[in-house]
Structures are given as structure tokens and as C-alpha cells.
Amino acid sequence: MKVLYCCTALLLLISIPRACEGGNILVFPSEGSHWVNMDILLKALHSRGHSITILCSSKSWYIKDISSSYNILTVPVENPVTQEIMSKMVAKLIEYEQGALSLSGFIHMGVGLFSKFVDIHRTIGELVTAIVDDKLLMRNLNESKFDVILADPCWGGGVILAKYLNLPLVYNVRWVITADAHFSIAPSPLSYIPVTGTGYTDKMTFSQRVTNMVLHIITQTQNSLVAKLVYQKITDKYLGPGYDFKELMINADIWLMRVDFVFEYPRPTMPNVVYIGGFQCKPAKPLPQHLEDFVQSSGDHGFILMSLGTFVTELPSDMANEIAAAFSKLPQKVIWKYKGDRPANLGNNTLLVDWMPQNDLLGHPKSKLFVAHGGTNGVQEAIYHGVPVVGIPVFFDQYDNLLRLKDRGGAKILTLATVDKDNNFLKAIEEVLNDPSYRTNMQRLSRLHRDKPVKPLDNALFWIEFVMRHKGAAHLKAQSYRMPWYSYHSVDVVLFLTGAMLLVLLTTFYLIRCIYTGMCKRKVKRE
Amino acid sequence: MKVLYCCTALLLLISIPRACEGGNILVFPSEGSHWVNMDILLKALHSRGHSITILCSSKSWYIKDISSSYNILTVPVENPVTQEIMSKMVAKLIEYEQGALSLSGFIHMGVGLFSKFVDIHRTIGELVTAIVDDKLLMRNLNESKFDVILADPCWGGGVILAKYLNLPLVYNVRWVITADAHFSIAPSPLSYIPVTGTGYTDKMTFSQRVTNMVLHIITQTQNSLVAKLVYQKITDKYLGPGYDFKELMINADIWLMRVDFVFEYPRPTMPNVVYIGGFQCKPAKPLPQHLEDFVQSSGDHGFILMSLGTFVTELPSDMANEIAAAFSKLPQKVIWKYKGDRPANLGNNTLLVDWMPQNDLLGHPKSKLFVAHGGTNGVQEAIYHGVPVVGIPVFFDQYDNLLRLKDRGGAKILTLATVDKDNNFLKAIEEVLNDPSYRTNMQRLSRLHRDKPVKPLDNALFWIEFVMRHKGAAHLKAQSYRMPWYSYHSVDVVLFLTGAMLLVLLTTFYLIRCIYTGMCKRKVKRE
């Protein structure tokens, strides 16, 4: 892939100011909801007087209308991670989940998805190359004396850049490439820790545990492949031999994990993992007048809000019609974030919107139900505001996210394949609205989630600043990642001890046999 | 062991008030420094309006001059855990460490110690029996509607009582019986987690890792023996069949762990483990006038303080003389907590005291050095105040505690066997006083330790109150402890998958052989 260098001169005109009071933070970019999350942290860091410098791909999809208070260093690259590619992938998934794809089609899609996925990581690799190859930009970055790099290890670029610039590294993280980040950093017994995509809880049958292990092996192989095909090559090229990319990945100072243990099943963790799940949630602000009027018009029935996230902008028309018809039969008002064609049978009670203030709507006293795709952000917001959920998961972690609510009695899940059949959608909505246990359970989760000694966002800010104050957090990083796997798992020690024990047993046995044989011989001789 | 019941009537006269504003806390007793720690928590809880009820053995050694604001329920028992038994054990250890014991003597002592140790746990068992068999006391406890039980799982009594009374359980903990509590609650890879008593760090050679595993097996066998010989019997008797004591032990709601990761090596942990290391430390208060005058008289040289803890009240006279002689050669003033005979050659610069305000002295601007035995409390206080240490460990975790300081460049360790030889003591003191790196390193640890989003004591109080508010912390407890070991470690799954893989391989091999043989036969036939 060829990289454009034409804008180097322009970049150098931007001098990176060093905040006098606060620290100096370099941000490796991410996209989609990952960037939405990162931006929340950056806004908070900026308001605390820190200087923020963002390295940004010239083909970035999300980093556009961004606060002018940041220093944006746009790096010219050729291949973008576009919204269109992602939306097409999602449309294909919806097609599959509705049963329109054959098995061979699915395998074809799977292979295609993985290759597309490697391509996405290659664009990140291309960005790193563009940054590091730009000598003047690098001099600029070096002279800026950053205190820390912020990155999302869903992509591996930040890791390499942090090592290259020799800067402390803080993750805003849930995934390492495709796998739950805990699998990289903490011991994760597969006996009670379900792998994302299995749709299992922390209580598994034997056959579920077998599937769980098989899927774990597949996911980790995928991760290793991506690391090998993309990031290890760049590591070798720019850091020289002797650096293992996966080791560098684990060696971050602080992992700001975007879950908490009200949402996630309890599992082992490490001292440098800080849980910030729900850091984006806040008390609801007043709604815009037209929305406030609309939800007030619902009276005691309250209102429902529906959003299927960033990627699902439209649905197959029969599915959209079925949903619209179901909504029209309800006494509640409905606010539906939907960019597709207006369904023919849309009820008077339903308002289609391009965008909605989701957090403010969920926190409104009249909100009764959230129809959601199960993205982490939406699920965390539902927990924060204690609103029950009807989930229609589309891909990746969404089913598993919703399952965590369902398992605690706060949600009902529909599959894309059955949502438009047998009145399933209407039945699910009515069940969750009419059975008070759903709301009670979500309210209980909300109370647990909010009851923390430090608010998640404040915790995130504290630990980023901690790393800046102390130039890392070496004292919180375990020695584990420095060991070969057989030493880490004590395989060598167990083999040695077993061998030694066998040797002692065999020697004893041999000696006893010798003595016994000698005694017998003497006896025979005497006889 | 016979238990006295004579005081039942007296007990019933004490009615347990339920604090209107705060919660109602039941405390299972501990002794020695464990009780000193617990008492700090209780004072803080009481000052927040909670009602504290302490179950106390009539032969308690530490729970005596206790605040009258607590409700003390004295339970009559026959066998005390006396200070004398412990002090005799320690004197025996000092004798051994000075080389006065032969190997056979040491083995004899080891067996004797373990039997004494089981006896101590039996006295805790006796206390539980005395409590549960007292029907009226139990009715009283049941009617008091406690919100939580506080216990130290160094002894197992609180666990059984919590289950019997069906109350949430919070631990103030560092040890589960004899082993570091992490080994019970969190995955603990022996490849980089040193077992207490090995004197290893988190970077071990192969042979150290072998010893580490052997010692781990011994420690865990000891724990299992104590659990089986003492606590499982009581569990069977009072909770009925089907309850495994070790499972109950792990099932506590919150583990307030008395370490932090400035002191302890980073290692895996669990969501319901809260680190409160240094919770007893606080800024120094002004000293009593006579002490202030004494330390001020040290001028710029400052002063040294020495304490070998609760159990070492006196030392062999030649050792005491050697220490006194070394101190007398220093320009510093010395405050020495020592109850033995006044050493003949005590210098004018040395003040012997029965008791000292250790925290206030360590926090005094003129404190230069702490000569300590390496108990957790003293080490944490040295870290908090950033004072370098010369350590003379006596038994159990003390060497390992001091090693954590030495490994970070903040302490020098002497053994009891060599402290009075070749001017070792004087040399060590002078080295730590004159080499500024010791102080610099301790000051760095102090900064790291103090830089937390929530102060350790506040964190402890928050989580105790959290458990009271939510009637436990079930959402933070992993499923691990409910599984048999082979499921937890996925042994069954690995065996199944290996078997399945072998079957597929063998079948394929067999089929290929059949086809090949068939083809060969046909070929031979044709020829």
C-alpha cells in the first residue's frame, strides 16, 4: 500500500503547545463507537487543563467535527476504514441471520469477513508507517515531550508508537484485536468465563465448556494471525529484532476497561486494570422542547426508545414494517432512531429521528423501555438509568452484552431471524412492559452500578494523571508477560518434580526388589 | 475440650441496640496485631454511627481495655490463646535462628509448632461451639438483625458463624489460615508469585520455582489439615452435611486485603478483593513533650527508632548488648522499644521505652531510620512515611515483608544469626543512614502509596457499608469456587478434546491405510 507524504510540510506548521498546568497527551486514533468513547475521556482531560494532540488518519471516518481546542495532526494515508465497508458487512450479517444465506455462503462470508478484517488492521499499520516514516513529524512528536499515549488496543498501532516514542501507555479498552481484553492481561479460566460469541453465561454445561474452549482457540488464533500478518512486521521494521508485538501489547501501564462487574461476569483481573464501565453515563439533561412535548404527550403510559446503533442505519422493509406495526398497537409513544425509508404502516405514536439524545431520553422519568442492538454503550446506559431492554443483537458482542442483562432478569432478546415472525416483537415488548420484574431488576443493577467509591470517569482521569505524574505504573505490572508460556504455567517445574518423584519411586522399588531377590536367593541356598 | 456455660444468664442482660442511622455489625474476634487492625476499622465504623457488637472469648488476650461504646458479648471458654504461648514460640524460633538448635531439634520444633498451631485453631473452634451451643445467645444474635459479620479468616470461626446466622461476610484479611489469602481467592501462578517463607521475589530462577511449588504444596496441605481437623468437624456438626468449609471460606462477600501493590508484588486478583494496605497509617500527631524534647536534642543527625513488634519483648543478652553498643557509637538519638533487662553498655543517646507512638515517630521530620522486625503494619507505616529500614526478621512473613522493601532499594536485612557478629548491625545502620538511595527509594514508594483515588481506610469503610446496603456483594463473587477442581482447570474438557482429536486422527490414518492397502492389492492382482 502506498502512502501519501504530501502534507508533511503542513504538519510542521502546527506546533504542539505544552500545557503549563496540565500534562501533554498524545492520542492514537480509533473509529466508530471506540472513538465516541475516547472523545469523552479527551473532553474531560482537556477541561482539566491537559493538552491533547490527536494523530488522525486523513481518511478518518469519525475524527472530523472535532473540538478546535485539540491539536489535530492529520496524517495522509491512502486507504480509509470507511463507514460504508462496515455498513455493508453489517447488512450481510443481517441477511445471514435472517436465514437468507446458505452454509457455503456463510463460510464464504466468514472467510471474506476475516480478510476484510485483516485489511482494516492493515490500514492501521499503514497509518503507523506513515507516522514513523515521516521524519519531521517524528521529530516534532519527540520534541513535544508527551507524558503519555492514549490508545485503544482493538487496533495495535498505539502500542508500537508508544514503544517507538518510549512513552507510558494507557489503554481505553474492551477488546484486544477481537478478543475480550481480559484474555490478554489476566488469567481467564475457560471453565466459567464465556468467550464472546458463544452466548454462554458464567454457568456452563460440559458441552458448553467444550465449545467455549474451541471458540477460544479460534479467537486467539485469529488474534495471533492478525498480530503476525500486520503488527509484528511493523514492529520488526521499526523497533528492530527482539521485540514481540504481543508482549508489547500486554505491557501497557494502565488498562481502563470499559465494563464493570454489574455488567460483566466476575472474573480474575490484574492490579493495573481499572474498571470504568458506564463512564459515559450521566444524569439526564432536559430534552429539546419538541421531544419533551412528544414524551409528555404519552401520559402515564410513558415512552419507548429504539436504536440499533451506528451501523444499522436501515432494515429490510418487511422487518421495518413489522416493527412499525407492532409499535402502532401500543399505548406508549415511541422514538425510533432510523434512517431508512419511512415504513408504510408507521403509527401516529411513533416518531422517526436521525439522531436522539439517548442518555437524556433513557434518564427521562417517562422512559419505559429501550429497544437496543446491545452495543456496550447502550447497555451501560440502560443499566445506569435502570431501563429494561428488548434486545435485537446484530453482530460481535451484542448478543453477549444483552445476555448479561437477560441473565439478571432485565432484558428479553429477539433474534433478527424471528423478530418479524408470529408477532414476536410485539409480544416481547408487551412482556417487558407488563412484567414489573424487568424494571425492578434493572433498577437494582442501576443501584449497584452507581454505588462506587469513585465515579468511573473520575477513576479514568485519576489513573491517566497517575501515569503522567509517575511516568508509568511499573509497580502495577506483573512479571507474567516476560515469561515463556511453559514457565508461566510451571510446565517445566511440574515435569521436573514428576520426573524426580518417579526416579525416587523407581529407585526405591529397584532397591526393594534387589534386597528381596537377595534374601530369596540366600533362602534357596540355605534350603 | 470442655466449655464453660456459666455466664449465659449474664450475657442475656446485654441487649444489643440497633443503631437507627447506621448499620448493625457483628465482629468475630481475632488476637495480636490482627485485632489491632480490626480495632482501627471498628473505631472508624463506630464514628460513622454504626453499632458494633463483638463476640469475645473470656480468655481473650487483646480484647480487654476496649471502648465502652461497643457491645461486648463475652463468651466463656476454657482454653485461651495466651501471649505466653506465642512469646515462648518466638523465643524458640530466635534460639533456632541463632543456630542453637540441631536439625533433629528443628524437626522436633517444626512438628511441635504445627501441633501448637492446630491447638490454637482448636481454641477458635471451641469458641464457635460455645457461641452456637448457647441457645439464648444465639436467639439474641438472631433477633439483633445484624447487617454484616466482620472476621479475619486467619481463623475460620467467623466463616461458620456467618453461614449459621445467614449473614453477609466481610474479611479483614491477609492470611487464610497460614497462606497468603490470594492463594484461596485468585488464580496465583507459582511461576512469578513467591510463597511466603521462601524469601523469593517475583523473578525466580528454575530451582527457586521448584522450591516455591514444593513449599506451596506443603502450605496448602497444612491449611487443608487444619480445615479438616478443626473447622470441617464444626461445619458438619452445626451446618449439617453438604457444606464444605473451604468453599464457605472462599464465599465471603468482600475481602479487605491488608496490602497494596506498592508493598506486594503485582499478581492476579478478583473483583471482590479490595486493597486497604496502609489503612492504619495517618499523618503524624505531635509527640508527647518528653519524646519531642528527646528527638529535638538529636539536632541535624535525627533519630532512629527500633521495635521488634509484639512478640519479641526481649532478646538474648549478648544480642541486646551488641545492639546497644552499636547504637552508642552513632551520632543519632535512638528510641528503642524493649522490655528486657537494660543492656549494660546502653549509650546516653538511647532511650528504652515500653511503648512508643510508632506512627507519630516515623512521621516526625527528624526520623532517619527504622529498625524493625518486618511485621506488615510496621512495614506499611515505613512506606507511608518514607523511612528506610534495617530489618531483623524473626518469623513467618517478616523476612518476605522486608524483602519487598529491600527489592525496591528501601531496606537492608540482617538475620538473627548474624546480627551480633562482626559489627554487622552497626555496618548495616551506617550504610542505610549514609547511602541516600535508601531514603530516596522509600520516599518514592511513599509517593506511590499515597497517590490513590480513595484513601485505604475510606475504601474499607465504603465496601463494608456497601455490603450492608446491598445485603452482600453476590455480583462480585466469581463462580469458580462452586466447581470441582478438574472442571475449574478444564481438565475434563482438555481430555475430551484430546481424545476426540486422537480419534479423528486414528480414524483418518486407518481409512488411509485401508484405501492404500486396497489399492496395493488391486495393483498386485492386476500384475
PDB file of N, CA and C in Angstrom, chain B residues 313-344:
ATOM      1  N   THR B 313       9.634  -9.428  73.131  1.00  0.00           N
ATOM      2  CA  THR B 313       9.700  -8.438  74.207  1.00  0.00           C
ATOM      3  C   THR B 313      11.131  -8.311  74.726  1.00  0.00           C
ATOM      4  N   GLU B 314      11.899  -9.409  74.637  1.00  0.00           N
ATOM      5  CA  GLU B 314      13.313  -9.294  74.999  1.00  0.00           C
ATOM      6  C   GLU B 314      14.179 -10.156  74.089  1.00  0.00           C
ATOM      7  N   LEU B 315      15.501  -9.897  74.146  1.00  0.00           N
ATOM      8  CA  LEU B 315      16.449 -10.599  73.275  1.00  0.00           C
ATOM      9  C   LEU B 315      17.497 -11.292  74.137  1.00  0.00           C
ATOM     10  N   PRO B 316      18.205 -12.307  73.601  1.00  0.00           N
ATOM     11  CA  PRO B 316      19.339 -12.872  74.351  1.00  0.00           C
ATOM     12  C   PRO B 316      20.294 -11.734  74.731  1.00  0.00           C
ATOM     13  N   SER B 317      20.875 -11.794  75.940  1.00  0.00           N
ATOM     14  CA  SER B 317      21.590 -10.625  76.462  1.00  0.00           C
ATOM     15  C   SER B 317      22.772 -10.201  75.582  1.00  0.00           C
ATOM     16  N   ASP B 318      23.503 -11.172  74.988  1.00  0.00           N
ATOM     17  CA  ASP B 318      24.650 -10.760  74.167  1.00  0.00           C
ATOM     18  C   ASP B 318      24.186 -10.000  72.921  1.00  0.00           C
ATOM     19  N   MET B 319      23.022 -10.401  72.392  1.00  0.00           N
ATOM     20  CA  MET B 319      22.498  -9.699  71.223  1.00  0.00           C
ATOM     21  C   MET B 319      22.062  -8.281  71.602  1.00  0.00           C
ATOM     22  N   ALA B 320      21.367  -8.188  72.734  1.00  0.00           N
ATOM     23  CA  ALA B 320      20.916  -6.872  73.214  1.00  0.00           C
ATOM     24  C   ALA B 320      22.118  -5.970  73.454  1.00  0.00           C
ATOM     25  N   ASN B 321      23.198  -6.540  74.039  1.00  0.00           N
ATOM     26  CA  ASN B 321      24.416  -5.755  74.320  1.00  0.00           C
ATOM     27  C   ASN B 321      25.054  -5.250  73.026  1.00  0.00           C
ATOM     28  N   GLU B 322      25.123  -6.132  72.032  1.00  0.00           N
ATOM     29  CA  GLU B 322      25.720  -5.776  70.750  1.00  0.00           C
ATOM     30  C   GLU B 322      24.954  -4.611  70.103  1.00  0.00           C
ATOM     31  N   ILE B 323      23.633  -4.727  70.152  1.00  0.00           N
ATOM     32  CA  ILE B 323      22.790  -3.672  69.563  1.00  0.00           C
ATOM     33  C   ILE B 323      22.992  -2.353  70.311  1.00  0.00           C
ATOM     34  N   ALA B 324      22.991  -2.444  71.665  1.00  0.00           N
ATOM     35  CA  ALA B 324      23.166  -1.241  72.483  1.00  0.00           C
ATOM     36  C   ALA B 324      24.520  -0.589  72.183  1.00  0.00           C
ATOM     37  N   ALA B 325      25.562  -1.436  72.053  1.00  0.00           N
ATOM     38  CA  ALA B 325      26.910  -0.912  71.788  1.00  0.00           C
ATOM     39  C   ALA B 325      26.949  -0.206  70.440  1.00  0.00           C
ATOM     40  N   ALA B 326      26.300  -0.824  69.429  1.00  0.00           N
ATOM     41  CA  ALA B 326      26.282  -0.220  68.102  1.00  0.00           C
ATOM     42  C   ALA B 326      25.590   1.137  68.154  1.00  0.00           C
ATOM     43  N   PHE B 327      24.419   1.179  68.794  1.00  0.00           N
ATOM     44  CA  PHE B 327      23.686   2.450  68.901  1.00  0.00           C
ATOM     45  C   PHE B 327      24.547   3.527  69.563  1.00  0.00           C
ATOM     46  N   SER B 328      25.311   3.112  70.608  1.00  0.00           N
ATOM     47  CA  SER B 328      26.062   4.104  71.401  1.00  0.00           C
ATOM     48  C   SER B 328      27.155   4.782  70.559  1.00  0.00           C
ATOM     49  N   LYS B 329      27.506   4.123  69.436  1.00  0.00           N
ATOM     50  CA  LYS B 329      28.563   4.713  68.594  1.00  0.00           C
ATOM     51  C   LYS B 329      28.023   5.713  67.576  1.00  0.00           C
ATOM     52  N   LEU B 330      26.704   5.874  67.524  1.00  0.00           N
ATOM     53  CA  LEU B 330      26.099   6.722  66.480  1.00  0.00           C
ATOM     54  C   LEU B 330      25.870   8.151  66.976  1.00  0.00           C
ATOM     55  N   PRO B 331      25.932   9.123  66.058  1.00  0.00           N
ATOM     56  CA  PRO B 331      25.622  10.494  66.482  1.00  0.00           C
ATOM     57  C   PRO B 331      24.107  10.724  66.624  1.00  0.00           C
ATOM     58  N   GLN B 332      23.306   9.771  66.077  1.00  0.00           N
ATOM     59  CA  GLN B 332      21.847   9.923  66.155  1.00  0.00           C
ATOM     60  C   GLN B 332      21.346   9.607  67.576  1.00  0.00           C
ATOM     61  N   LYS B 333      20.165  10.082  67.878  1.00  0.00           N
ATOM     62  CA  LYS B 333      19.469   9.613  69.078  1.00  0.00           C
ATOM     63  C   LYS B 333      18.691   8.355  68.694  1.00  0.00           C
ATOM     64  N   VAL B 334      18.441   7.502  69.703  1.00  0.00           N
ATOM     65  CA  VAL B 334      17.744   6.239  69.422  1.00  0.00           C
ATOM     66  C   VAL B 334      16.591   6.039  70.402  1.00  0.00           C
ATOM     67  N   ILE B 335      15.426   5.670  69.871  1.00  0.00           N
ATOM     68  CA  ILE B 335      14.310   5.270  70.744  1.00  0.00           C
ATOM     69  C   ILE B 335      14.062   3.787  70.480  1.00  0.00           C
ATOM     70  N   TRP B 336      14.206   2.985  71.522  1.00  0.00           N
ATOM     71  CA  TRP B 336      14.188   1.527  71.382  1.00  0.00           C
ATOM     72  C   TRP B 336      13.074   0.964  72.259  1.00  0.00           C
ATOM     73  N   LYS B 337      12.097   0.347  71.600  1.00  0.00           N
ATOM     74  CA  LYS B 337      11.020  -0.302  72.360  1.00  0.00           C
ATOM     75  C   LYS B 337      11.530  -1.665  72.810  1.00  0.00           C
ATOM     76  N   TYR B 338      11.762  -1.811  74.138  1.00  0.00           N
ATOM     77  CA  TYR B 338      12.386  -3.036  74.641  1.00  0.00           C
ATOM     78  C   TYR B 338      11.983  -3.247  76.083  1.00  0.00           C
ATOM     79  N   LYS B 339      11.500  -4.447  76.378  1.00  0.00           N
ATOM     80  CA  LYS B 339      11.026  -4.721  77.740  1.00  0.00           C
ATOM     81  C   LYS B 339      12.004  -5.574  78.546  1.00  0.00           C
ATOM     82  N   GLY B 340      13.101  -6.008  77.897  1.00  0.00           N
ATOM     83  CA  GLY B 340      14.064  -6.873  78.596  1.00  0.00           C
ATOM     84  C   GLY B 340      14.917  -6.068  79.576  1.00  0.00           C
ATOM     85  N   ASP B 341      15.904  -6.742  80.188  1.00  0.00           N
ATOM     86  CA  ASP B 341      16.809  -6.060  81.124  1.00  0.00           C
ATOM     87  C   ASP B 341      17.596  -4.993  80.374  1.00  0.00           C
ATOM     88  N   ARG B 342      17.867  -3.891  81.073  1.00  0.00           N
ATOM     89  CA  ARG B 342      18.616  -2.785  80.471  1.00  0.00           C
ATOM     90  C   ARG B 342      20.030  -3.261  80.100  1.00  0.00           C
ATOM     91  N   PRO B 343      20.403  -3.217  78.793  1.00  0.00           N
ATOM     92  CA  PRO B 343      21.742  -3.675  78.418  1.00  0.00           C
ATOM     93  C   PRO B 343      22.800  -2.858  79.166  1.00  0.00           C
ATOM     94  N   ALA B 344      23.890  -3.561  79.556  1.00  0.00           N
ATOM     95  CA  ALA B 344      24.924  -2.942  80.391  1.00  0.00           C
ATOM     96  C   ALA B 344      25.557  -1.730  79.700  1.00  0.00           C
TER      97      ALA B 344
END
